[in-house]
CSV table of C-alpha atoms and ligand atoms in Angstrom, one decimal:
chain,number,residue,atom,x,y,z
A,1,MET,CA,145.9,-24.3,-125.1
A,2,PRO,CA,144.4,-28.1,-126.0
A,3,THR,CA,145.2,-28.6,-128.9
A,4,ALA,CA,141.6,-30.6,-130.4
A,5,GLU,CA,143.2,-33.0,-132.5
A,6,THR,CA,142.3,-36.9,-133.5
A,7,THR,CA,145.1,-39.4,-134.5
A,8,ALA,CA,144.7,-43.0,-134.7
A,9,SER,CA,146.6,-43.7,-131.2
A,10,ALA,CA,144.3,-43.6,-127.9
A,11,LEU,CA,146.3,-40.7,-126.8
A,12,ASP,CA,144.3,-38.7,-125.5
A,13,ILE,CA,146.5,-35.7,-126.2
A,14,THR,CA,143.9,-32.6,-125.4
A,15,TRP,CA,143.5,-33.7,-121.7
A,16,ALA,CA,147.9,-34.5,-122.0
A,17,ARG,CA,148.0,-31.3,-123.1
A,18,SER,CA,145.7,-29.6,-120.4
A,19,GLN,CA,147.9,-30.9,-117.8
A,20,PHE,CA,150.8,-28.4,-118.8
A,21,PRO,CA,150.3,-24.8,-117.9
A,22,SER,CA,153.7,-24.2,-119.9
A,23,LEU,CA,152.1,-25.1,-123.3
A,24,ALA,CA,149.4,-22.3,-123.1
A,25,GLN,CA,152.3,-19.8,-124.2
A,26,THR,CA,153.1,-17.6,-126.9
A,27,VAL,CA,155.7,-16.0,-128.7
A,28,ASN,CA,155.9,-12.6,-130.9
A,29,GLY,CA,152.4,-13.5,-130.9
A,30,HIS,CA,153.0,-17.3,-131.9
A,31,PRO,CA,152.0,-20.0,-129.6
A,32,ALA,CA,155.1,-22.2,-128.3
A,33,ALA,CA,155.6,-25.0,-129.5
A,34,PHE,CA,158.3,-26.8,-127.4
A,35,LEU,CA,160.1,-29.2,-130.0
A,36,ASP,CA,162.6,-29.3,-127.0
A,37,GLY,CA,161.8,-32.4,-125.0
A,38,PRO,CA,165.7,-33.8,-125.2
A,39,GLY,CA,166.9,-31.1,-123.3
A,40,GLY,CA,164.1,-31.6,-120.3
A,41,THR,CA,160.5,-32.2,-120.9
A,42,GLN,CA,157.6,-29.5,-119.5
A,43,VAL,CA,156.1,-30.9,-116.4
A,44,PRO,CA,151.9,-31.5,-115.6
A,45,GLN,CA,150.5,-28.8,-113.0
A,46,ARG,CA,150.1,-31.9,-110.5
A,47,VAL,CA,154.3,-31.9,-110.1
A,48,ILE,CA,154.3,-28.1,-109.4
A,49,ASP,CA,151.8,-28.8,-106.9
A,50,ALA,CA,153.5,-31.4,-105.6
A,51,ILE,CA,156.1,-29.3,-104.7
A,52,SER,CA,154.9,-26.6,-103.3
A,53,HIS,CA,153.0,-28.3,-101.1
A,54,TYR,CA,155.7,-30.1,-100.3
A,55,LEU,CA,157.8,-26.4,-99.1
A,56,ARG,CA,154.5,-25.4,-97.8
A,57,ARG,CA,153.9,-28.3,-95.6
A,58,ASP,CA,156.1,-30.8,-94.6
A,59,ASN,CA,159.1,-29.5,-95.8
A,60,ALA,CA,162.0,-31.1,-93.0
A,61,ASN,CA,165.0,-33.0,-93.2
A,62,THR,CA,165.0,-36.7,-92.6
A,63,GLY,CA,165.2,-39.3,-89.5
A,64,GLY,CA,163.6,-36.7,-87.4
A,65,ALA,CA,161.2,-37.4,-84.3
A,66,TYR,CA,158.3,-35.2,-85.1
A,67,SER,CA,155.4,-35.2,-88.0
A,68,THR,CA,157.2,-33.2,-91.1
A,69,SER,CA,160.0,-35.3,-90.9
A,70,ARG,CA,158.4,-38.4,-90.4
A,71,GLN,CA,155.9,-37.1,-93.9
A,72,THR,CA,159.2,-36.3,-95.5
A,73,ASP,CA,160.9,-39.9,-94.7
A,74,ALA,CA,157.3,-40.8,-96.4
A,75,MET,CA,157.5,-38.9,-99.0
A,76,ILE,CA,160.6,-39.8,-99.9
A,77,ALA,CA,159.6,-43.9,-100.0
A,78,GLU,CA,156.6,-43.6,-101.8
A,79,ALA,CA,158.6,-41.9,-104.4
A,80,ARG,CA,161.1,-44.8,-104.5
A,81,ALA,CA,157.5,-47.1,-104.7
A,82,ALA,CA,156.3,-44.7,-107.1
A,83,MET,CA,160.3,-45.1,-109.6
A,84,ALA,CA,160.4,-49.1,-108.6
A,85,ASP,CA,156.5,-49.5,-110.4
A,86,PHE,CA,157.9,-46.5,-113.7
A,87,LEU,CA,161.4,-48.8,-114.0
A,88,HIS,CA,160.0,-52.6,-112.7
A,89,CYS,CA,162.4,-52.8,-109.8
A,90,THR,CA,162.1,-53.1,-106.0
A,91,ALA,CA,161.8,-49.8,-104.3
A,92,ASP,CA,165.3,-51.0,-102.2
A,93,GLU,CA,167.4,-50.6,-105.3
A,94,VAL,CA,166.1,-47.2,-106.7
A,95,ILE,CA,168.6,-44.3,-105.7
A,96,PHE,CA,167.8,-40.6,-105.7
A,97,GLY,CA,170.3,-38.0,-107.1
A,98,PRO,CA,170.9,-34.7,-108.3
A,99,ASN,CA,171.1,-35.7,-112.5
A,100,MET,CA,172.2,-38.7,-114.0
A,101,THR,CA,175.6,-37.6,-114.4
A,102,THR,CA,176.8,-36.9,-110.4
A,103,LEU,CA,174.8,-40.7,-110.3
A,104,THR,CA,177.2,-42.1,-112.9
A,105,TYR,CA,180.4,-40.7,-111.7
A,106,ALA,CA,179.8,-41.3,-108.1
A,107,ILE,CA,179.2,-45.5,-109.1
A,108,SER,CA,181.9,-45.6,-111.5
A,109,ARG,CA,183.9,-44.1,-108.6
A,110,ALA,CA,182.9,-47.5,-106.5
A,111,LEU,CA,182.9,-49.6,-109.5
A,112,GLY,CA,186.6,-48.7,-110.1
A,113,ARG,CA,187.9,-49.1,-106.5
A,114,ASP,CA,188.3,-53.0,-107.8
A,115,TRP,CA,189.5,-52.7,-111.0
A,116,LYS,CA,192.9,-53.3,-111.9
A,117,SER,CA,195.7,-53.1,-114.9
A,118,GLY,CA,194.9,-55.7,-117.6
A,119,ASP,CA,191.3,-54.6,-117.1
A,120,GLU,CA,188.8,-53.3,-120.0
A,121,ILE,CA,185.6,-51.2,-120.2
A,122,LEU,CA,183.4,-51.1,-123.1
A,123,VAL,CA,181.8,-47.6,-124.5
A,124,THR,CA,180.7,-46.7,-127.5
A,125,ARG,CA,180.7,-43.7,-129.9
A,126,LEU,CA,177.1,-42.9,-129.8
A,127,ASP,CA,176.9,-42.0,-126.0
A,128,HIS,CA,176.1,-38.9,-124.6
A,129,ASP,CA,179.4,-37.7,-122.9
A,130,ALA,CA,178.0,-38.7,-119.4
A,131,ASN,CA,177.8,-42.5,-120.3
A,132,VAL,CA,181.7,-41.9,-121.5
A,133,SER,CA,184.2,-39.5,-119.3
A,134,PRO,CA,183.4,-40.8,-115.8
A,135,TRP,CA,184.4,-43.8,-117.4
A,136,LEU,CA,187.0,-42.7,-119.2
A,137,GLN,CA,188.3,-40.7,-116.3
A,138,ILE,CA,188.2,-43.9,-113.4
A,139,ALA,CA,190.0,-45.5,-116.6
A,140,GLU,CA,192.9,-43.5,-117.1
A,141,ASP,CA,193.1,-43.7,-113.5
A,142,ARG,CA,193.2,-47.2,-112.3
A,143,GLY,CA,195.2,-47.5,-115.6
A,144,ILE,CA,192.7,-50.0,-117.3
A,145,THR,CA,192.2,-50.0,-121.1
A,146,VAL,CA,189.2,-48.6,-122.7
A,147,ARG,CA,187.4,-50.1,-125.7
A,148,TRP,CA,185.0,-48.2,-128.4
A,149,ALA,CA,181.6,-49.5,-129.8
A,150,GLU,CA,182.1,-47.7,-133.7
A,151,VAL,CA,178.7,-47.0,-135.3
A,152,HIS,CA,177.2,-47.0,-138.8
A,153,ASP,CA,178.1,-43.6,-140.5
A,154,GLU,CA,175.1,-44.0,-143.4
A,155,ASP,CA,171.9,-44.8,-140.4
A,156,CYS,CA,174.1,-43.6,-136.6
A,157,THR,CA,173.5,-47.4,-135.8
A,158,LEU,CA,175.6,-49.3,-133.2
A,159,ASP,CA,177.8,-51.1,-135.4
A,160,MET,CA,177.1,-54.5,-133.2
A,161,ALA,CA,179.6,-56.9,-134.5
A,162,ASP,CA,182.5,-54.5,-133.7
A,163,LEU,CA,181.0,-54.1,-130.1
A,164,ALA,CA,180.6,-57.8,-129.6
A,165,SER,CA,184.0,-58.2,-131.1
A,166,LYS,CA,185.2,-55.9,-128.3
A,167,ILE,CA,183.9,-58.1,-125.2
A,168,ASN,CA,186.1,-60.2,-123.8
A,169,ALA,CA,186.9,-62.3,-120.5
A,170,LYS,CA,189.1,-59.1,-119.5
A,171,THR,CA,185.7,-56.8,-119.9
A,172,LYS,CA,184.7,-55.3,-116.8
A,173,LEU,CA,182.1,-53.1,-117.1
A,174,VAL,CA,179.4,-52.4,-120.6
A,175,ALA,CA,178.7,-48.9,-120.7
A,176,ILE,CA,175.8,-48.2,-123.6
A,177,GLY,CA,172.4,-45.3,-124.1
A,178,TYR,CA,169.5,-47.1,-124.5
A,179,ALA,CA,168.8,-44.0,-127.1
A,180,SER,CA,170.5,-41.1,-128.7
A,181,ASN,CA,169.7,-37.8,-127.5
A,182,ALA,CA,171.2,-36.7,-130.6
A,183,VAL,CA,169.9,-39.3,-133.8
A,184,GLY,CA,167.0,-41.3,-132.0
A,185,THR,CA,168.7,-44.7,-132.8
A,186,ILE,CA,167.7,-46.7,-130.0
A,187,ASN,CA,169.9,-49.5,-129.1
A,188,PRO,CA,169.5,-53.4,-128.6
A,189,VAL,CA,170.3,-52.8,-125.3
A,190,LYS,CA,168.9,-56.7,-123.6
A,191,GLU,CA,171.4,-58.5,-126.1
A,192,ILE,CA,173.7,-56.1,-125.3
A,193,VAL,CA,173.5,-56.9,-121.6
A,194,ARG,CA,173.1,-60.9,-123.0
A,195,LEU,CA,176.4,-59.9,-124.6
A,196,ALA,CA,178.0,-58.2,-121.5
A,197,HIS,CA,176.6,-61.3,-119.2
A,198,ASN,CA,178.1,-64.5,-121.3
A,199,ALA,CA,181.6,-61.9,-120.8
A,200,GLY,CA,181.4,-61.8,-116.8
A,201,ALA,CA,180.4,-57.9,-117.6
A,202,LEU,CA,178.4,-55.7,-115.7
A,203,ALA,CA,176.2,-53.2,-118.2
A,204,TYR,CA,175.7,-50.3,-117.1
A,205,VAL,CA,172.2,-48.3,-119.5
A,206,ASP,CA,171.8,-44.5,-119.8
A,207,ALA,CA,168.1,-44.5,-120.1
A,208,VAL,CA,167.8,-40.8,-120.0
A,209,HIS,CA,166.8,-40.4,-123.5
A,210,TYR,CA,164.6,-43.4,-124.1
A,211,ALA,CA,162.5,-42.8,-120.9
A,212,PRO,CA,160.0,-39.8,-122.4
A,213,HIS,CA,159.7,-42.2,-125.2
A,214,GLY,CA,159.2,-46.2,-124.1
A,215,LEU,CA,158.7,-48.3,-121.3
A,216,ILE,CA,161.6,-49.1,-119.1
A,217,ASP,CA,162.0,-53.1,-117.9
A,218,ILE,CA,164.2,-52.9,-116.1
A,219,ALA,CA,162.9,-57.0,-115.2
A,220,ALA,CA,163.1,-57.6,-118.6
A,221,LEU,CA,166.5,-55.7,-119.6
A,222,ASP,CA,168.0,-57.4,-116.5
A,223,CYS,CA,170.7,-54.8,-116.3
A,224,ASP,CA,173.2,-54.0,-113.5
A,225,PHE,CA,172.8,-50.1,-113.8
A,226,LEU,CA,170.2,-48.4,-115.5
A,227,VAL,CA,170.2,-43.9,-114.5
A,228,CYS,CA,167.4,-42.0,-116.4
A,229,SER,CA,166.6,-38.2,-115.0
A,230,THR,CA,163.3,-36.6,-114.1
A,231,TYR,CA,163.2,-33.6,-115.9
A,232,LYS,CA,163.4,-35.5,-119.0
A,233,PHE,CA,160.4,-37.4,-119.0
A,234,PHE,CA,158.1,-34.6,-117.1
A,235,GLY,CA,159.3,-34.5,-113.7
A,236,PRO,CA,162.0,-32.0,-111.8
A,237,HIS,CA,165.2,-31.8,-112.4
A,238,MET,CA,166.3,-35.0,-110.6
A,239,GLY,CA,167.8,-38.5,-111.5
A,240,VAL,CA,167.3,-41.7,-110.4
A,241,LEU,CA,169.7,-44.4,-110.2
A,242,PHE,CA,168.4,-48.2,-110.6
A,243,GLY,CA,171.2,-50.8,-109.1
A,244,LYS,CA,170.6,-54.3,-108.4
A,245,ARG,CA,170.5,-55.4,-105.2
A,246,GLU,CA,173.2,-57.6,-105.1
A,247,HIS,CA,176.0,-54.5,-106.1
A,248,LEU,CA,174.4,-52.1,-104.1
A,249,LYS,CA,174.9,-54.2,-101.5
A,250,ARG,CA,178.7,-55.6,-102.7
A,251,LEU,CA,180.1,-52.5,-103.5
A,252,HIS,CA,181.5,-49.9,-101.2
A,253,PRO,CA,180.7,-46.4,-102.3
A,254,TYR,CA,182.1,-43.1,-101.2
A,255,LYS,CA,180.6,-42.0,-98.4
A,256,VAL,CA,180.6,-39.7,-94.8
A,257,ARG,CA,180.3,-42.1,-91.6
A,258,PRO,CA,177.3,-41.0,-90.3
A,259,ASN,CA,175.2,-42.6,-93.1
A,260,THR,CA,175.1,-46.0,-92.3
A,261,ASN,CA,175.7,-49.3,-94.8
A,262,ALA,CA,172.1,-49.8,-95.7
A,263,ILE,CA,170.8,-49.2,-98.9
A,264,PRO,CA,169.8,-47.1,-100.4
A,265,ASN,CA,170.1,-44.5,-98.2
A,266,CYS,CA,174.3,-45.0,-98.3
A,267,TRP,CA,174.4,-44.5,-102.0
A,268,GLU,CA,172.8,-41.2,-101.2
A,269,TRP,CA,175.0,-38.0,-100.8
A,270,GLY,CA,174.0,-35.7,-98.4
A,271,THR,CA,170.4,-34.4,-98.0
A,272,LEU,CA,168.3,-34.3,-101.3
A,273,ASN,CA,166.5,-32.4,-102.6
A,274,HIS,CA,162.9,-33.8,-100.8
A,275,GLU,CA,161.1,-30.9,-102.5
A,276,CYS,CA,161.7,-32.4,-106.5
A,277,ILE,CA,161.4,-35.9,-104.6
A,278,ALA,CA,157.9,-34.9,-104.2
A,279,GLY,CA,157.2,-33.8,-107.7
A,280,ILE,CA,158.8,-37.4,-108.6
A,281,THR,CA,155.7,-38.6,-107.6
A,282,ALA,CA,152.9,-37.1,-109.2
A,283,CYS,CA,155.4,-37.1,-112.5
A,284,VAL,CA,154.9,-41.3,-112.6
A,285,GLU,CA,151.1,-40.6,-111.4
A,286,TYR,CA,150.4,-38.4,-114.4
A,287,LEU,CA,151.6,-41.2,-116.6
A,288,ALA,CA,149.9,-43.5,-114.9
A,289,ASP,CA,146.6,-41.0,-115.5
A,290,LEU,CA,147.2,-40.5,-119.3
A,291,GLY,CA,147.6,-44.9,-119.2
A,292,ARG,CA,144.4,-45.5,-117.4
A,293,ARG,CA,142.6,-42.5,-120.0
A,294,SER,CA,144.1,-44.8,-122.2
A,295,LEU,CA,142.5,-48.0,-121.7
A,296,GLU,CA,139.2,-46.3,-121.1
A,297,LEU,CA,139.6,-44.9,-124.5
A,298,ASN,CA,140.4,-48.0,-126.1
A,299,LYS,CA,137.2,-49.3,-124.2
A,300,ILE,CA,139.4,-52.7,-122.9
A,301,ALA,CA,137.8,-54.0,-120.7
A,302,GLN,CA,140.2,-54.8,-117.7
A,303,PRO,CA,140.5,-58.7,-116.4
A,304,LYS,CA,139.6,-59.1,-112.8
A,305,GLU,CA,142.9,-59.9,-111.9
A,306,MET,CA,144.4,-56.6,-112.8
A,307,ARG,CA,141.7,-54.8,-110.6
A,308,VAL,CA,142.8,-53.9,-107.4
A,309,PRO,CA,140.9,-52.0,-104.9
A,310,HIS,CA,141.4,-48.9,-104.1
A,311,PRO,CA,144.3,-48.5,-102.0
A,312,GLU,CA,144.1,-46.3,-98.5
A,313,PRO,CA,145.5,-43.1,-98.8
A,314,ALA,CA,149.4,-43.9,-98.8
A,315,LEU,CA,151.2,-42.6,-96.2
A,316,SER,CA,150.2,-39.2,-95.2
A,317,GLU,CA,147.3,-37.5,-95.6
A,318,ALA,CA,148.8,-34.7,-97.8
A,319,GLU,CA,150.0,-37.2,-100.4
A,320,GLY,CA,147.3,-39.1,-99.7
A,321,ARG,CA,145.0,-36.0,-101.2
A,322,LEU,CA,147.6,-35.7,-104.0
A,323,SER,CA,147.3,-39.2,-105.5
A,324,LEU,CA,143.7,-40.1,-104.4
A,325,GLY,CA,142.9,-36.7,-106.3
A,326,ALA,CA,145.2,-37.5,-109.3
A,327,ASN,CA,143.0,-41.0,-110.5
A,328,ASP,CA,139.7,-39.6,-110.9
A,329,ALA,CA,139.7,-41.7,-113.9
A,330,ALA,CA,139.9,-44.4,-111.8
A,331,ASP,CA,137.7,-42.9,-109.3
A,332,ALA,CA,134.4,-43.4,-110.6
A,333,SER,CA,134.5,-46.9,-111.1
A,334,GLY,CA,135.8,-47.9,-107.5
A,335,PHE,CA,139.0,-49.6,-108.6
A,336,LYS,CA,142.3,-48.0,-110.0
A,337,SER,CA,144.1,-50.3,-112.2
A,338,ASP,CA,147.9,-51.4,-110.9
A,339,ARG,CA,150.4,-48.5,-111.6
A,340,ARG,CA,152.4,-50.3,-113.4
A,341,THR,CA,149.7,-51.7,-115.9
A,342,ALA,CA,148.4,-48.0,-116.7
A,343,ILE,CA,152.8,-47.1,-116.7
A,344,VAL,CA,152.3,-50.0,-120.2
A,345,ALA,CA,149.6,-48.4,-121.4
A,346,ALA,CA,150.7,-44.8,-121.2
A,347,TYR,CA,153.8,-46.0,-123.5
A,348,GLU,CA,152.1,-47.8,-125.7
A,349,ALA,CA,149.9,-44.9,-126.6
A,350,ILE,CA,152.8,-42.7,-126.4
A,351,HIS,CA,154.5,-44.4,-129.0
A,352,GLU,CA,151.2,-44.9,-131.4
A,353,HIS,CA,151.6,-40.4,-131.0
A,354,GLU,CA,154.7,-40.2,-131.5
A,355,ARG,CA,154.9,-42.5,-134.3
A,356,ALA,CA,152.4,-40.7,-136.3
A,357,LEU,CA,154.1,-37.0,-135.6
A,358,LEU,CA,157.3,-38.8,-136.5
A,359,ASP,CA,156.4,-39.9,-139.8
A,360,ARG,CA,154.9,-36.8,-141.2
A,361,ALA,CA,157.8,-35.0,-140.3
A,362,ILE,CA,160.7,-36.9,-141.8
A,363,ALA,CA,158.0,-37.5,-144.5
A,364,GLY,CA,157.8,-33.1,-144.6
A,365,LEU,CA,161.5,-32.7,-144.0
A,366,LYS,CA,162.9,-34.8,-146.9
A,367,LYS,CA,160.8,-32.5,-149.2
A,368,ILE,CA,163.3,-29.8,-147.8
A,369,PRO,CA,166.0,-28.5,-150.4
A,370,GLY,CA,169.1,-29.7,-148.8
A,371,LEU,CA,168.1,-30.9,-145.3
A,372,LYS,CA,169.6,-34.0,-144.4
A,373,ILE,CA,168.9,-36.6,-142.1
A,374,TYR,CA,170.8,-37.9,-139.6
A,375,GLY,CA,169.9,-41.3,-138.5
A,376,ILE,CA,167.2,-43.8,-139.2
A,377,ALA,CA,164.8,-41.8,-141.9
A,378,ASP,CA,163.1,-45.1,-143.7
A,379,PRO,CA,159.8,-45.9,-141.9
A,380,ALA,CA,159.8,-49.5,-142.4
A,381,ARG,CA,162.9,-49.5,-139.4
A,382,PHE,CA,160.8,-46.6,-137.1
A,383,ASP,CA,160.8,-49.1,-134.6
A,384,GLU,CA,165.0,-49.1,-134.3
A,385,ARG,CA,164.5,-44.9,-133.7
A,386,CYS,CA,162.6,-42.8,-131.7
A,387,ALA,CA,161.2,-39.2,-132.6
A,388,THR,CA,164.5,-37.2,-132.2
A,389,LEU,CA,165.8,-35.8,-135.1
A,390,ALA,CA,168.8,-34.5,-136.4
A,391,VAL,CA,169.4,-32.5,-139.3
A,392,ARG,CA,171.5,-30.2,-141.5
A,393,ILE,CA,170.1,-28.1,-143.9
A,394,ASP,CA,173.0,-26.4,-146.9
A,395,ASN,CA,174.3,-22.7,-146.2
A,396,HIS,CA,172.3,-22.3,-143.4
A,397,SER,CA,174.3,-23.2,-139.6
A,398,PRO,CA,172.0,-25.5,-136.9
A,399,LEU,CA,172.5,-22.0,-134.4
A,400,GLU,CA,170.4,-20.1,-137.3
A,401,LEU,CA,167.9,-22.5,-137.8
A,402,ALA,CA,167.2,-22.6,-134.1
A,403,THR,CA,167.3,-19.1,-133.9
A,404,LYS,CA,165.0,-18.3,-136.5
A,405,LEU,CA,162.5,-21.0,-135.5
A,406,GLY,CA,163.1,-19.7,-131.7
A,407,ASP,CA,161.6,-16.7,-133.3
A,408,ARG,CA,158.5,-18.3,-134.2
A,409,GLY,CA,157.8,-19.7,-131.5
A,410,ILE,CA,159.0,-23.1,-132.4
A,411,PHE,CA,161.4,-24.1,-129.6
A,412,THR,CA,165.1,-26.8,-131.2
A,413,TRP,CA,168.0,-26.9,-130.5
A,414,ASP,CA,171.4,-26.4,-131.8
A,415,GLY,CA,175.1,-28.4,-131.2
A,416,ASN,CA,176.2,-31.7,-129.9
A,417,TYR,CA,173.9,-31.0,-126.8
A,418,TYR,CA,177.0,-33.3,-125.3
A,419,ALA,CA,176.7,-36.2,-127.8
A,420,LEU,CA,180.2,-34.5,-129.1
A,421,ASN,CA,181.5,-38.1,-129.9
A,422,LEU,CA,179.6,-38.7,-132.2
A,423,THR,CA,179.5,-35.0,-134.0
A,424,GLU,CA,182.8,-35.8,-133.8
A,425,HIS,CA,183.5,-38.3,-135.4
A,426,LEU,CA,180.6,-37.6,-138.1
A,427,ASP,CA,182.5,-34.3,-138.7
A,428,VAL,CA,180.0,-31.7,-138.0
A,429,GLU,CA,181.2,-30.5,-134.4
A,430,LYS,CA,183.5,-27.6,-135.9
A,431,SER,CA,180.6,-26.5,-138.1
A,432,GLY,CA,177.7,-26.4,-134.8
A,433,GLY,CA,176.5,-29.4,-134.5
A,434,PHE,CA,172.4,-30.6,-135.6
A,435,LEU,CA,169.7,-28.8,-135.3
A,436,ARG,CA,167.7,-30.7,-133.2
A,437,ILE,CA,164.0,-31.1,-133.1
A,438,GLY,CA,162.6,-33.6,-130.5
A,439,LEU,CA,158.9,-34.7,-130.4
A,440,ILE,CA,157.2,-35.7,-127.1
A,441,HIS,CA,153.3,-36.9,-126.7
A,442,TYR,CA,152.7,-33.1,-125.5
A,443,ASN,CA,152.8,-32.8,-129.4
A,444,THR,CA,150.6,-32.2,-132.3
A,445,VAL,CA,150.0,-32.8,-135.8
A,446,GLU,CA,150.1,-29.2,-135.6
A,447,GLU,CA,153.1,-27.5,-134.5
A,448,VAL,CA,155.3,-30.5,-136.7
A,449,ASP,CA,153.1,-28.7,-139.8
A,450,ARG,CA,154.2,-25.3,-138.5
A,451,LEU,CA,157.9,-26.5,-138.3
A,452,LEU,CA,158.2,-27.8,-141.2
A,453,ALA,CA,155.9,-24.8,-142.6
A,454,ALA,CA,158.6,-22.1,-140.7
A,455,LEU,CA,161.9,-24.5,-142.2
A,456,ARG,CA,160.5,-24.0,-145.8
A,457,GLU,CA,160.2,-20.7,-145.1
A,458,ILE,CA,163.9,-20.2,-143.7
A,459,VAL,CA,165.2,-22.0,-147.2
A,460,SER,CA,163.6,-20.0,-149.5
A,461,THR,CA,164.6,-16.6,-148.3
B,501,LIG,C1,170.9,-39.6,-123.0
B,501,LIG,C2,171.5,-38.5,-122.2
B,501,LIG,N1,172.6,-38.8,-120.9
B,501,LIG,C3,172.5,-38.3,-119.9
B,501,LIG,C4,172.0,-36.7,-119.7
B,501,LIG,C5,173.0,-36.3,-118.6
B,501,LIG,O1,171.6,-36.0,-118.0
B,501,LIG,P1,171.5,-35.3,-116.5
B,501,LIG,O2,171.4,-33.9,-117.2
B,501,LIG,O3,171.0,-35.4,-115.5
B,501,LIG,O4,173.4,-35.4,-115.5
B,501,LIG,C6,171.6,-36.4,-121.1
B,501,LIG,C7,171.2,-34.8,-121.1
B,501,LIG,O5,170.8,-34.4,-121.9
B,501,LIG,C8,171.2,-37.4,-122.1
B,501,LIG,O6,170.4,-36.7,-122.8
């Protein structure tokens, strides 16, 4: 059910919501409000279509001498190109895998082959455990030292002085999150990459939580590895890893012998989830179309050099149809803005819309008796956080709150969401962690108001 709503942003919220069929559901007579994005976002219809189209027509293994196999090869190449536009890297630096955790275990094993006693790695107290445990375990295997960067308890930001003091000439790797999936803090990743490189260490960035909220620009970050999961930004359940070409070529992955040493495939184990890879291109195209609409809404005249002729249907007839159908805004003018340019525009619109939701949510939450917000709550510092909120309310467990909200059709989460080191450090783990409210660009001001009204009602009874 599209919600007519105006915000100061150029985000076409009515169009955006109309793309996601699941948003129309109701629970106990209430419209479903999906404030559970950090656990996994909803998908636009075109992602569902791309997946079923692949299974209907192109379903095959790779590398065969016949049409459906060739179409599969072409489809995967197109998805790599889409992710390269999304991340701002080159297509042969894009590795597909089942999820971020599996990819991180694979890279940690390959990196660890070169590490020896006396070497050090750095992890943070703020990170999801998928960017901690793989490193702790390889450190144990290789007998190397693990250093922990601590957090400022009062606002759940990284203690940068502490982090900098723990990077030295022995440091081999700095593993950091781009944004916290529990409290929403956005870390100064570019600065941390610089600190790592100055010491001769590699920088491994977990961008899983950041990806639906902010533009990833690998060319600007200069990180060595970056990992994300498409199911957190409107795509299917898959993980994607960027690795600098020099590292992907130099390192030795554990792999089977028939898989050659050619990148990126030597990093991909076994047969991948082809239908989901087909959905990845569609999810990137959704974001690009959101950006194109936002450029139109803003009435920004695009400079000539940003306009490229409408491309030929890319690879197979089927894929061409899918991507042409997706670009109706651009078709009218006969030109299509470059996909990366459109993605940049999408994230500007997403940022502005989510910022409006965040302002309203935090202002309302602060008025609820007994409620504590963990993380940055000062609007003057909202550029340091995304719209993911961790709260607790006196005398109500996070599970009780999530259950009562769920009964009212409002989907939130309770617990630690695998940010276990943080919940233990803040001593909330034993009492149920946090209630997490995740705001995403398809959420509306009305949904935020419903959440606030429901919480007020729950605490007053
Ligand atoms: C910040 C962060 N990192 C890593 C992960 C793990 O991702 P995956 O489920 O793709 O392994 C998650 C999942 O919630 C996450 O939020």
